[in-house]
Short mmCIF file of C-alpha atoms in Angstrom, two decimals:
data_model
loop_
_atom_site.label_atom_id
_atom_site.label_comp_id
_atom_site.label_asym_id
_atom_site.label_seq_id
_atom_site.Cartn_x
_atom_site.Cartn_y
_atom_site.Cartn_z
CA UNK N 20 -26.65 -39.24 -11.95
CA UNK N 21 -23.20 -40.12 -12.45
CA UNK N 22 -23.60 -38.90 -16.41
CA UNK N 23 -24.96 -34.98 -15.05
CA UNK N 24 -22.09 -34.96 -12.48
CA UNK N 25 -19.25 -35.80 -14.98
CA UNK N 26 -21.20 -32.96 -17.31
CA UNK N 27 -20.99 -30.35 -14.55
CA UNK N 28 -17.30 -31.53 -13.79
CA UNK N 29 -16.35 -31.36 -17.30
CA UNK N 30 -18.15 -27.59 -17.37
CA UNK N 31 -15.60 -26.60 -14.56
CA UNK N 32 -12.62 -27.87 -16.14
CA UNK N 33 -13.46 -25.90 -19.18
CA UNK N 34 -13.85 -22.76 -16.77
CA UNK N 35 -10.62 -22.78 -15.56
CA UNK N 36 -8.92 -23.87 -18.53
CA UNK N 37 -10.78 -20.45 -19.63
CA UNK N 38 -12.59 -22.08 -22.36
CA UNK N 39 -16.51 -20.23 -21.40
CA UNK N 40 -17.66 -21.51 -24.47
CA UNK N 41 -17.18 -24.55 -24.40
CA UNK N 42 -18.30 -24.84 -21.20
CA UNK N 43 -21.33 -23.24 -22.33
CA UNK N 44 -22.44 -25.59 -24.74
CA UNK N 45 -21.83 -28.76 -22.04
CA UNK N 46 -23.88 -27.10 -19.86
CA UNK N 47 -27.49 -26.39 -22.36
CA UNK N 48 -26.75 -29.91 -23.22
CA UNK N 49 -26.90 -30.76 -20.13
CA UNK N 50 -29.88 -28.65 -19.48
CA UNK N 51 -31.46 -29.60 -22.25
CA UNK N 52 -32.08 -33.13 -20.30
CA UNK N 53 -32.40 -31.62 -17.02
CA UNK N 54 -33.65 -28.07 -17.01
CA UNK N 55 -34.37 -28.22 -13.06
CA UNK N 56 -30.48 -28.71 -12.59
CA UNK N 57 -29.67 -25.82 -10.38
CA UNK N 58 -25.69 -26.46 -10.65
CA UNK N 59 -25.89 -26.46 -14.01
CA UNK N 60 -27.99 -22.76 -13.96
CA UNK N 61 -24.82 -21.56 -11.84
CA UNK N 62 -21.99 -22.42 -14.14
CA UNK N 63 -23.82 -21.17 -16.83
CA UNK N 64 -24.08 -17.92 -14.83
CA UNK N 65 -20.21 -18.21 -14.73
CA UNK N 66 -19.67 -19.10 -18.76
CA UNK N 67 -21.74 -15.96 -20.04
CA UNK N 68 -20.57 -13.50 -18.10
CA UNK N 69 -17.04 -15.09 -18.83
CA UNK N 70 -18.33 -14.37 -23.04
CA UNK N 71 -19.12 -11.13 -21.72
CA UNK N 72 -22.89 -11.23 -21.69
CA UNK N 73 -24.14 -10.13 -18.11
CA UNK N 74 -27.58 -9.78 -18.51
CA UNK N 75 -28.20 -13.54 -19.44
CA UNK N 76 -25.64 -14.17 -16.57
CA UNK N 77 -27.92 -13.06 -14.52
CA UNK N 78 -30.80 -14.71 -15.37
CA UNK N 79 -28.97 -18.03 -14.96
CA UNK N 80 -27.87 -17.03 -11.30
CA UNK N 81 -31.49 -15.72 -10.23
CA UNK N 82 -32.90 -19.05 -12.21
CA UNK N 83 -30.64 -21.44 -10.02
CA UNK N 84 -31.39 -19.35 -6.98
CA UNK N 85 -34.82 -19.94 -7.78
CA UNK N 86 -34.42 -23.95 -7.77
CA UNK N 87 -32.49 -24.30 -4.89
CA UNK N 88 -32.75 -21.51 -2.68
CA UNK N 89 -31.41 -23.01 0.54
CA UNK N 90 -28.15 -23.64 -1.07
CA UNK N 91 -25.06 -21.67 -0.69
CA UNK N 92 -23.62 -21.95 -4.42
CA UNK N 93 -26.14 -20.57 -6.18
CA UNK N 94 -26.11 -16.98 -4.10
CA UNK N 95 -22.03 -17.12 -4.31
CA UNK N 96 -22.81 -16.95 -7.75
CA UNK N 97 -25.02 -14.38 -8.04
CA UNK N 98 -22.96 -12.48 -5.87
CA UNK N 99 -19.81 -13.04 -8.18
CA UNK N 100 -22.03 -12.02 -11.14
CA UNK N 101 -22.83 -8.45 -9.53
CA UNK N 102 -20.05 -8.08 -8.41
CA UNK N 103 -18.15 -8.44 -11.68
CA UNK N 104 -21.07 -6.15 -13.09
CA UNK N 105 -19.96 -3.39 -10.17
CA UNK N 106 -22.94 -3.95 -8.64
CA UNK N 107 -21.86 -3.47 -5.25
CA UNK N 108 -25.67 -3.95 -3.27
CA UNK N 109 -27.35 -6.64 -4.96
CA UNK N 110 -23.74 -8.41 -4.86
CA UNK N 111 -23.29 -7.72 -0.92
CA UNK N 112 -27.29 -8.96 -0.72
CA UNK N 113 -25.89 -12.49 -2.25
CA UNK N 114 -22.93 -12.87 -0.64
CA UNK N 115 -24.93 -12.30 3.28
CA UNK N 116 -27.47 -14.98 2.00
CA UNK N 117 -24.67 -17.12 0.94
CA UNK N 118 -22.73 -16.71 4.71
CA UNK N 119 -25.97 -17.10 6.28
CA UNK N 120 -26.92 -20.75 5.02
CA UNK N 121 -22.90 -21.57 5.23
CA UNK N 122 -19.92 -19.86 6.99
CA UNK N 123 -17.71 -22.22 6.35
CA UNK N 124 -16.92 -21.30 2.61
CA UNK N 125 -13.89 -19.68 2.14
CA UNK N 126 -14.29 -18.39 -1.54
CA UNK N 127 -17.48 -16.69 -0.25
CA UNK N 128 -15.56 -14.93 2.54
CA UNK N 129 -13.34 -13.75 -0.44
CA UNK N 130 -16.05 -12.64 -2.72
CA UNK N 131 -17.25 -10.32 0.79
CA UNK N 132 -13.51 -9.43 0.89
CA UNK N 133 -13.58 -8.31 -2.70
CA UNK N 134 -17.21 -6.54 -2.47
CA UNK N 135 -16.09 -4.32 0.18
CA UNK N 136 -13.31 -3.55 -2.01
CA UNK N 137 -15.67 -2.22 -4.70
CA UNK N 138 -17.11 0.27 -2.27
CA UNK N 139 -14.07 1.30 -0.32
CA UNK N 140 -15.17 0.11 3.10
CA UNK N 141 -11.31 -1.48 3.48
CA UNK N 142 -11.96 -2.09 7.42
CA UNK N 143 -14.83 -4.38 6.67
CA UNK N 144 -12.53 -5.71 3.95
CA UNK N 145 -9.79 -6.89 5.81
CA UNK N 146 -12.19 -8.47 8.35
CA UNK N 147 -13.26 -10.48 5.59
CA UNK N 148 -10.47 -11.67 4.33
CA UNK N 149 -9.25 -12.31 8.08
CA UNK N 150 -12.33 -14.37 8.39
CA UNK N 151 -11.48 -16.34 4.85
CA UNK N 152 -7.91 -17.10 6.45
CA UNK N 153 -9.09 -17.91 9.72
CA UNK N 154 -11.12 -20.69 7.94
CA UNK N 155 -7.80 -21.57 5.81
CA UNK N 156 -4.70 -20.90 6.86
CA UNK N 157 -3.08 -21.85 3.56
CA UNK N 158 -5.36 -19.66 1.26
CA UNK N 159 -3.36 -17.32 -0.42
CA UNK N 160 -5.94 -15.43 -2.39
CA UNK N 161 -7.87 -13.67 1.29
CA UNK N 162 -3.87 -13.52 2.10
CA UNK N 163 -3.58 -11.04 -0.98
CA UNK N 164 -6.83 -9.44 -0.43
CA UNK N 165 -5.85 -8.56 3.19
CA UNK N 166 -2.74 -7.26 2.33
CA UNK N 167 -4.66 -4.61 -0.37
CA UNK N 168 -6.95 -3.33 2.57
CA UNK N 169 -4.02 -3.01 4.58
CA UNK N 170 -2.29 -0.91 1.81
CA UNK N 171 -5.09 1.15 2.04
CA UNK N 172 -5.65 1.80 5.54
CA UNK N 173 -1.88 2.69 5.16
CA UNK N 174 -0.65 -0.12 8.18
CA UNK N 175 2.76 -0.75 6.30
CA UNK N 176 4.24 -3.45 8.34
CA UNK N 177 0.91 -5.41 8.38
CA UNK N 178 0.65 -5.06 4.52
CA UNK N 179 3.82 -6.19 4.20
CA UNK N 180 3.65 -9.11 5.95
CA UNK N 181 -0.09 -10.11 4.42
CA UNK N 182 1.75 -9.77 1.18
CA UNK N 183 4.78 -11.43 1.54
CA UNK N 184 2.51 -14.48 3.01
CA UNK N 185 0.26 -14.65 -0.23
CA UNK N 186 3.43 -15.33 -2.07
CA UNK N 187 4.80 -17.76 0.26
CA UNK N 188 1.48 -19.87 -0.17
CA UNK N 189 1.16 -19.53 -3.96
CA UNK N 190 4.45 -18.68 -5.25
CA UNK N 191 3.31 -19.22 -8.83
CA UNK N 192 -0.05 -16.60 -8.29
CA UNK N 193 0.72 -13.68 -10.76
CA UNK N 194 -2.01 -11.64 -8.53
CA UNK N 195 -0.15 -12.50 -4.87
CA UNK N 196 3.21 -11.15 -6.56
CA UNK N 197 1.46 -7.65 -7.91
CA UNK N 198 0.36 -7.04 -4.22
CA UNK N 199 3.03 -7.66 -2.62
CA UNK N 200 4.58 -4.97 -5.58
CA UNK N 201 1.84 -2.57 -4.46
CA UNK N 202 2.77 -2.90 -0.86
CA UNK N 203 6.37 -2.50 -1.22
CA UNK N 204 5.45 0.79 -3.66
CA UNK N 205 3.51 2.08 -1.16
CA UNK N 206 5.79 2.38 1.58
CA UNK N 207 8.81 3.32 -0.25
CA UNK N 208 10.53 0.64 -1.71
CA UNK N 209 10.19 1.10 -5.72
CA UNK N 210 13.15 -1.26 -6.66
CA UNK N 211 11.56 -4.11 -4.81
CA UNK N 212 8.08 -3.38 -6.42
CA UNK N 213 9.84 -3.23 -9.71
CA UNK N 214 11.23 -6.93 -9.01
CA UNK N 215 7.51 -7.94 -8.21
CA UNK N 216 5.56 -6.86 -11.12
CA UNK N 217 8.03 -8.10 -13.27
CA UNK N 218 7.56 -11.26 -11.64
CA UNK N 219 4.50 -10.83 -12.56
CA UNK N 220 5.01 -10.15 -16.22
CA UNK N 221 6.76 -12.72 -16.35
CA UNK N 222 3.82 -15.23 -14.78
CA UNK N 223 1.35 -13.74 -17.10
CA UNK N 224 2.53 -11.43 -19.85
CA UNK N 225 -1.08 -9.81 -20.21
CA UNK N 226 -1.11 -8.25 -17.02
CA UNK N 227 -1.72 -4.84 -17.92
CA UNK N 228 -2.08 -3.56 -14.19
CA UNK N 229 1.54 -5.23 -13.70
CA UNK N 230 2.91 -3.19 -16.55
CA UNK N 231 1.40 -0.04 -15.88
CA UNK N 232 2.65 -0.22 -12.01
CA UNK N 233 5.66 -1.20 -13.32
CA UNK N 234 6.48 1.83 -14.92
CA UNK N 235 4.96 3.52 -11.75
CA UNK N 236 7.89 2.06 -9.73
CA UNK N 237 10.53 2.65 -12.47
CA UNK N 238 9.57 6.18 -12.17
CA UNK N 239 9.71 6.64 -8.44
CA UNK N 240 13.60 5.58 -8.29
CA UNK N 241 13.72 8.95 -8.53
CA UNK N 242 13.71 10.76 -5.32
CA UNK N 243 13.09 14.07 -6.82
CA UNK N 244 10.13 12.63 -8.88
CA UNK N 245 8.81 10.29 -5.29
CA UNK N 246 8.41 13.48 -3.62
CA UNK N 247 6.47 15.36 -6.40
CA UNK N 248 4.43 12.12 -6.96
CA UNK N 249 3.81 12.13 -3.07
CA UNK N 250 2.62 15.43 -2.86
CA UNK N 251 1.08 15.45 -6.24
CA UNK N 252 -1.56 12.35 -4.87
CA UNK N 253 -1.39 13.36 -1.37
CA UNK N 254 -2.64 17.67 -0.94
CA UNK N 255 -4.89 19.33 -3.31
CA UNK N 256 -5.84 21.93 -0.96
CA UNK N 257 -9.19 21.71 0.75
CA UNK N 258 -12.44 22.89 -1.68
CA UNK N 259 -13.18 24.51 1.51
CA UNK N 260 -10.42 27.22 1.48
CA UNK N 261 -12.56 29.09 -0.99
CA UNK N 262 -14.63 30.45 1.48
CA UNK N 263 -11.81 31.55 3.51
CA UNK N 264 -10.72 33.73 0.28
CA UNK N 265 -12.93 36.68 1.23
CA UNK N 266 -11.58 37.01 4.88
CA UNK N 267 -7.98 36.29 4.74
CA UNK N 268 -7.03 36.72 0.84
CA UNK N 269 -3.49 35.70 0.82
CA UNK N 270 -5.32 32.57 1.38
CA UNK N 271 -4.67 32.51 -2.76
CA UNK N 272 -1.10 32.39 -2.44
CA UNK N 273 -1.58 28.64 -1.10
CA UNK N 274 -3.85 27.77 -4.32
CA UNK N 275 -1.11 29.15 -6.19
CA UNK N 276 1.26 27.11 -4.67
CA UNK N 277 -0.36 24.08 -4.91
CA UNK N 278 -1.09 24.30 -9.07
CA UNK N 279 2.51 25.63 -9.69
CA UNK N 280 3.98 22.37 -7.52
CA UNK N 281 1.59 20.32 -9.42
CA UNK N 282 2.33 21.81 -12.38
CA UNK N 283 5.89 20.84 -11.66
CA UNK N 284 5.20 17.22 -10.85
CA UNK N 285 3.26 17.02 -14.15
CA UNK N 286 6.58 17.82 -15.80
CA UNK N 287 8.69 15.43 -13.82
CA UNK N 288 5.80 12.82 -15.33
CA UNK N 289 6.28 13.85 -18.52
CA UNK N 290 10.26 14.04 -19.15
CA UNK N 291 10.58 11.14 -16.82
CA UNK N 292 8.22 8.63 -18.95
CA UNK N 293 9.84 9.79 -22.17
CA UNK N 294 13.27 9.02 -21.08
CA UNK N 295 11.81 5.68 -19.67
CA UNK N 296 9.83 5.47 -23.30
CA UNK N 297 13.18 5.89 -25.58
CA UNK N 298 15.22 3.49 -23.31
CA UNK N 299 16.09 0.22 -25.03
CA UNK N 300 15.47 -1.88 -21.65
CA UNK N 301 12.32 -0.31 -20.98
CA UNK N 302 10.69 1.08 -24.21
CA UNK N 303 8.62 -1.86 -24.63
CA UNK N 304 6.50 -0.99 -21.09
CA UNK N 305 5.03 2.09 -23.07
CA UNK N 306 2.12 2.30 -25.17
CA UNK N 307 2.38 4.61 -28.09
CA UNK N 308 -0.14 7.40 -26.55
CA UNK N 309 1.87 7.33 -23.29
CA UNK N 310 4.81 8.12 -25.25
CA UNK N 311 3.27 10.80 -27.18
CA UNK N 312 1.72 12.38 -24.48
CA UNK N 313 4.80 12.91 -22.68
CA UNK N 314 6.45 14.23 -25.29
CA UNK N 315 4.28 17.05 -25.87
CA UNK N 316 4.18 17.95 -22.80
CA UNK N 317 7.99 18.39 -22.71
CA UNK N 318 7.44 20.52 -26.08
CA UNK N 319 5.15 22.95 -23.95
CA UNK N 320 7.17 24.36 -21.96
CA UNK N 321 10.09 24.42 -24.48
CA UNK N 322 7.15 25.94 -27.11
CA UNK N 323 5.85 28.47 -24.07
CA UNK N 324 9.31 29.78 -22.77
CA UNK N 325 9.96 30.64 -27.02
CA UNK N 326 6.91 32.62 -27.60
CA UNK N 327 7.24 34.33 -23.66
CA UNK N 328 10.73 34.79 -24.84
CA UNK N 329 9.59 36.57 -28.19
CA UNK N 330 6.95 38.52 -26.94
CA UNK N 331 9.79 40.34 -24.64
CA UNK N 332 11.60 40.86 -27.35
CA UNK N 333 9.06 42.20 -29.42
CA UNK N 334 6.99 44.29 -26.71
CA UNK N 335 3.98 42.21 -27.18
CA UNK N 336 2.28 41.40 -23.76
CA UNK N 337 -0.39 39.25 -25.46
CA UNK N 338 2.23 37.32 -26.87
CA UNK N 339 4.17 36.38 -23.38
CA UNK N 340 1.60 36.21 -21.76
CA UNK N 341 -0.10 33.50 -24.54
CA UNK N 342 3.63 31.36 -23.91
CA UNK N 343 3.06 31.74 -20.34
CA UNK N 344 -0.21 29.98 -20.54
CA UNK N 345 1.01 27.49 -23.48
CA UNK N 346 3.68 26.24 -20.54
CA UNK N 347 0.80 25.64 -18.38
CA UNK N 348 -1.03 23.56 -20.96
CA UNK N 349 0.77 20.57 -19.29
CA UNK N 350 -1.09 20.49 -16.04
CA UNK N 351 -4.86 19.74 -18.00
CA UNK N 352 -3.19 17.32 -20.89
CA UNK N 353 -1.69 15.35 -17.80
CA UNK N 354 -4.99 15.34 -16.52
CA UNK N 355 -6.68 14.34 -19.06
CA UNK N 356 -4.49 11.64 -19.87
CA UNK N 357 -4.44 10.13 -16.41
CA UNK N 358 -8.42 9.74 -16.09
CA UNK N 359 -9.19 6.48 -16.67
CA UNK N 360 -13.14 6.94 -17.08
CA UNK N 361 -13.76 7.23 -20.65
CA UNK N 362 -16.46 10.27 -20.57
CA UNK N 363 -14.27 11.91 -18.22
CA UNK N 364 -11.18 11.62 -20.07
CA UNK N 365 -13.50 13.21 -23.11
CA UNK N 366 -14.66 16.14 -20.94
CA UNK N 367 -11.40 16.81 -19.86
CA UNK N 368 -9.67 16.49 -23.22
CA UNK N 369 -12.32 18.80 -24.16
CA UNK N 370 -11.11 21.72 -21.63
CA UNK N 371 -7.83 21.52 -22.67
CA UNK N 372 -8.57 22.60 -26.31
CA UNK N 373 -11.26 24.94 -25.33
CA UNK N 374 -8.28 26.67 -23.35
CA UNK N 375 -5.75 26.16 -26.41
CA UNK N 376 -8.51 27.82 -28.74
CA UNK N 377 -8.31 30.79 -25.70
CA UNK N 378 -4.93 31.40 -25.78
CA UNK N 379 -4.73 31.24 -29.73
CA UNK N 380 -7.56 33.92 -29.94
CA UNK N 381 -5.93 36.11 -27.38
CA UNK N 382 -2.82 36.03 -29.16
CA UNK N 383 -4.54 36.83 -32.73
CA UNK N 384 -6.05 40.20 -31.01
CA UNK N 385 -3.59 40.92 -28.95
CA UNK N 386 -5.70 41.00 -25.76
CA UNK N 387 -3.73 39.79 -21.96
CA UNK N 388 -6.86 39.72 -20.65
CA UNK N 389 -8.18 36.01 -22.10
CA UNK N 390 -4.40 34.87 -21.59
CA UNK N 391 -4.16 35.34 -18.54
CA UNK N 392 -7.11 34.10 -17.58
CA UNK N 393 -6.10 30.47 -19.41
CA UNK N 394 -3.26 30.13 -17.37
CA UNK N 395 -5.28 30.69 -14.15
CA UNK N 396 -7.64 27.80 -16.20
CA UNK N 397 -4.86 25.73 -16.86
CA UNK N 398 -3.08 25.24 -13.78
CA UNK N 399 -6.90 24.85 -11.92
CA UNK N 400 -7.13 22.31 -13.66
CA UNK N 401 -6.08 19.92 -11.03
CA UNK N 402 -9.34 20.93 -9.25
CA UNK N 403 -11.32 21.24 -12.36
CA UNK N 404 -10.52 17.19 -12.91
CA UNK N 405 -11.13 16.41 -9.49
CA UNK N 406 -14.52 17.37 -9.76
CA UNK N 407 -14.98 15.56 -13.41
CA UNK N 408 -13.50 12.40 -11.89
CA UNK N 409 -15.90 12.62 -8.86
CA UNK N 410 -19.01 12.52 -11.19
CA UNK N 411 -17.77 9.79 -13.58
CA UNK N 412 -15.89 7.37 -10.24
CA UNK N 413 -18.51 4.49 -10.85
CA UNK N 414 -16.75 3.83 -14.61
CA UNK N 415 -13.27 3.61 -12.57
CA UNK N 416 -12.11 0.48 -12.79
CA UNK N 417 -11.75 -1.05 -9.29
CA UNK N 418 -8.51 -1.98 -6.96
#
C-alpha cells in the first residue's frame, strides 16, 4: 500500500512539475501491478491529455469512473478532460456527479466555474465560483474566475474588486494578474492593464494571451483609437434593419454609416499597430504577420487615393472608382486577420481576393459597374464576417 501511494504521489509531482510523460510511465508501471487502481486510471487521464492525446484520456477517465463510481475524483476528472476537449455537456454531466457525491471540493466548484465559461452562461459562472470561495476564502483561482464573469456581465466595480483579490491571495499567479489586466481594460483604464500583463510576461514569458492583450491596452492609450475600438466591438447594426429597408429606405444611410466608421477604426488598427510594431520598446510584442498586415493596410488607402486620384485626372471612372474600392480593401483584410478560427480566417481571406480579382477585372474593361459593387462588398464585410464567425464559434478558443 504504502509502495502504490508513493507511485501515485510521485505521478502528481511530475504533473505539476509539467513533466506528463514521465508521469505517464510511473503510472502503467504502476498499473501494470494493479490494473484495478482507479487513482492511478485518473492521473493517467490527466498525463495524456497533458501529451495531447484526448481520446485515450478519455478512456482512462471513463475506466476509473468505472472502478470507483461513488467517488468524487474520478468524475472531476472526466469533467476536466471534456472540458479541455470543449466538450461543454458531457463535461457539465461530470462535474454535477462529482458535486453530488461531494460539495465540499473546491477545485470541482472551479471546474463548474470554468464549464459555464465555455458556454457563456457567466451568471451561473460567477455563482460557481462564489460557491468555490465560499468554501475557501483564500482560493485565488474561483477569485479570478469570478472576476472574468463579472467582466462579462459588465459589473465594473465588482470585477474589480474580484480581481484585485485574486492577486492579493496569489501574488505570484501569472493568470490572477491577466484578469485583473482584463478588468482594468474593460472599464477604461489601459495604462493599468498594460502594468498587469506585463506582470504577467514577466511571471511567465509564454503567455501569449498576456502579450496579445498587451498590445490591446498599448493601443487604447489612445482616446481617438478607445472610441473607434468601442464602437467598432460594441454596434454593428441590427441584421434586422434589412427588413425595414423596403419601408423607410434611408434606413441605408445608417448601414452606410456603420461600414464607413468601421472602416475607419480598421485604419486606426492598422497605423496604430505599425507604429507600435517599428517602436524599439515595443517591437518585440509583434509577430511578423501582425506587422505585415498592418502595413498593407496603411498602403491601401495610400495605393486607393493614387489610382482615385489618376483616374480624375485621366477621365477614367473605372479607374477611381477601382481606387475607391482598393481603399476599402482594409475593412475585409482586418477581418480576416482578426478571426481566430482557422476555416474562418480561410473563408474570409478567400473574399478578400475574390473582391481584389473584382476590382482588377473592372479596371482592365473599364466597367464602374463591378467596382462599385466591391466597395459596397468590401465595407459589408463587417457583416459578411459576422456571419462566417457565427458558423465556425465552436473552433474559438475560449475566455
Amino acid at each position: 500500500m504504502v509502495a502504490v501511494s508513493d507511485a501515485i504521489e510521485r505521478a502528481r509531482t511530475l504533473l505539476e512539475l509539467r513533466r506528463p510523460a514521465d508521469a505517464e510511465r510511473e503510472l502503467r508501471g504502476l498499473l501494470a501491478q494493479n490494473p484495478q487502481h482507479s487513482a492511478a486510471h485518473s492521473f493517467l487521464a490527466l498525463a495524456l491529455l497533458e501529451q495531447g492525446n484526448p481520446a485515450d484520456a478519455v478512456t482512462e477517465a471513463y475506466e476509473a469512473v468505472r472502478l470507483a463510481p461513488d467517488h468524487w475524483f474520478p468524475h472531476y476528472v472526466a469533467g476536466h478532460v471534456h472540458y479541455r476537449e470543449r466538450r461543454p455537456d458531457l463535461a457539465m454531466a461530470a462535474v454535477q456527479a462529482a458535486l453530488a457525491i461531494s460539495p465540499e471540493h473546491v477545485p470541482t466548484w472551479t471546474l463548474l466555474s470554468r464549464t459555464h465559461m465555455l458556454t457563456g452562461h457567466w451568471r451561473e459562472m460567477a455563482d460557481a465560483a462564489r460557491r468555490g470561495l465560499a468554501i475557501d476564502p483564500e482560493a485565488a483561482e474561483p477569485a479570478s474566475l469570478l472576476a472574468l464573469a463579472l467582466v462579462a456581465l459588465g459589473e465594473a466595480e465588482p470585477a474589480k474588486a474580484a480581481a484585485a483579490q485574486a492577486v492579493r491571495l496569489d501574488p505570484d499567479s501569472a493568470t490572477a494578474h491577466l484578469v485583473y489586466g482584463r478588468a482594468a481594460l474593460a472599464f477604461g483604464d489601459p495604462r493599468e492593464a498594460a502594468d498587469a500583463f506585463r506582470e504577467v510576461l514577466r511571471l511567465d514569458p509564454g503567455f501569449d494571451q498576456a502579450r496579445e492583450l498587451l498590445v490591446a491596452a498599448l493601443k487604447r492609450r489612445n482616446p481617438l483609437y478607445r472610441w473607434l475600438a468601442r464602437f467598432q466591438s460594441r454596434f454593428r447594426g441590427g441584421w434586422w434593419l434589412v427588413f425595414l429597408l423596403p419601408a423607410v429606405p434611408p434606413v441605408i444611410i445608417v448601414f452606410v454609416l456603420i461600414a464607413l466608421l468601421h472602416w475607419a477604426a480598421w485604419i486606426a488598427e492598422s497605423w496604430t499597430t505599425l507604429r507600435l510594431a517599428r517602436a524599439k520598446a515595443t517591437r518585440l510584442l509583434f509577430e511578423g504577420a501582425e506587422s505585415r498586415v498592418a502595413l498593407l493596410c496603411c498602403c491601401l488607402p495610400a495605393l486607393g487615393a493614387a489610382l482615385l486620384a489618376l483616374g480624375i485626372t485621366l477621365g477614367q471612372d473605372a479607374l477611381g472608382t477601382g481606387g475607391v474600392a482598393v481603399m476599402a480593401l482594409v475593412t475585409p483584410v482586418q477581418e480576416a486577420a482578426h478571426t481566430s478560427a482557422a476555416r474562418a480566417r480561410a473563408i474570409l481571406y478567400g473574399w478578400t481576393g475574390l473582391l481584389g480579382l473584382a476590382i482588377v477585372a473592372s479596371v482592365a474593361l473599364g466597367s464602374v459597374g463591378p467596382a462599385l459593387l466591391s466597395v459596397y462588398a468590401a465595407l459589408a464585410t463587417i457583416w459578411v464576417a459576422a456571419g462566417v464567425r457565427r458558423v465556425f464559434r465552436k473552433e474559438q478558443a475560449p475566455l
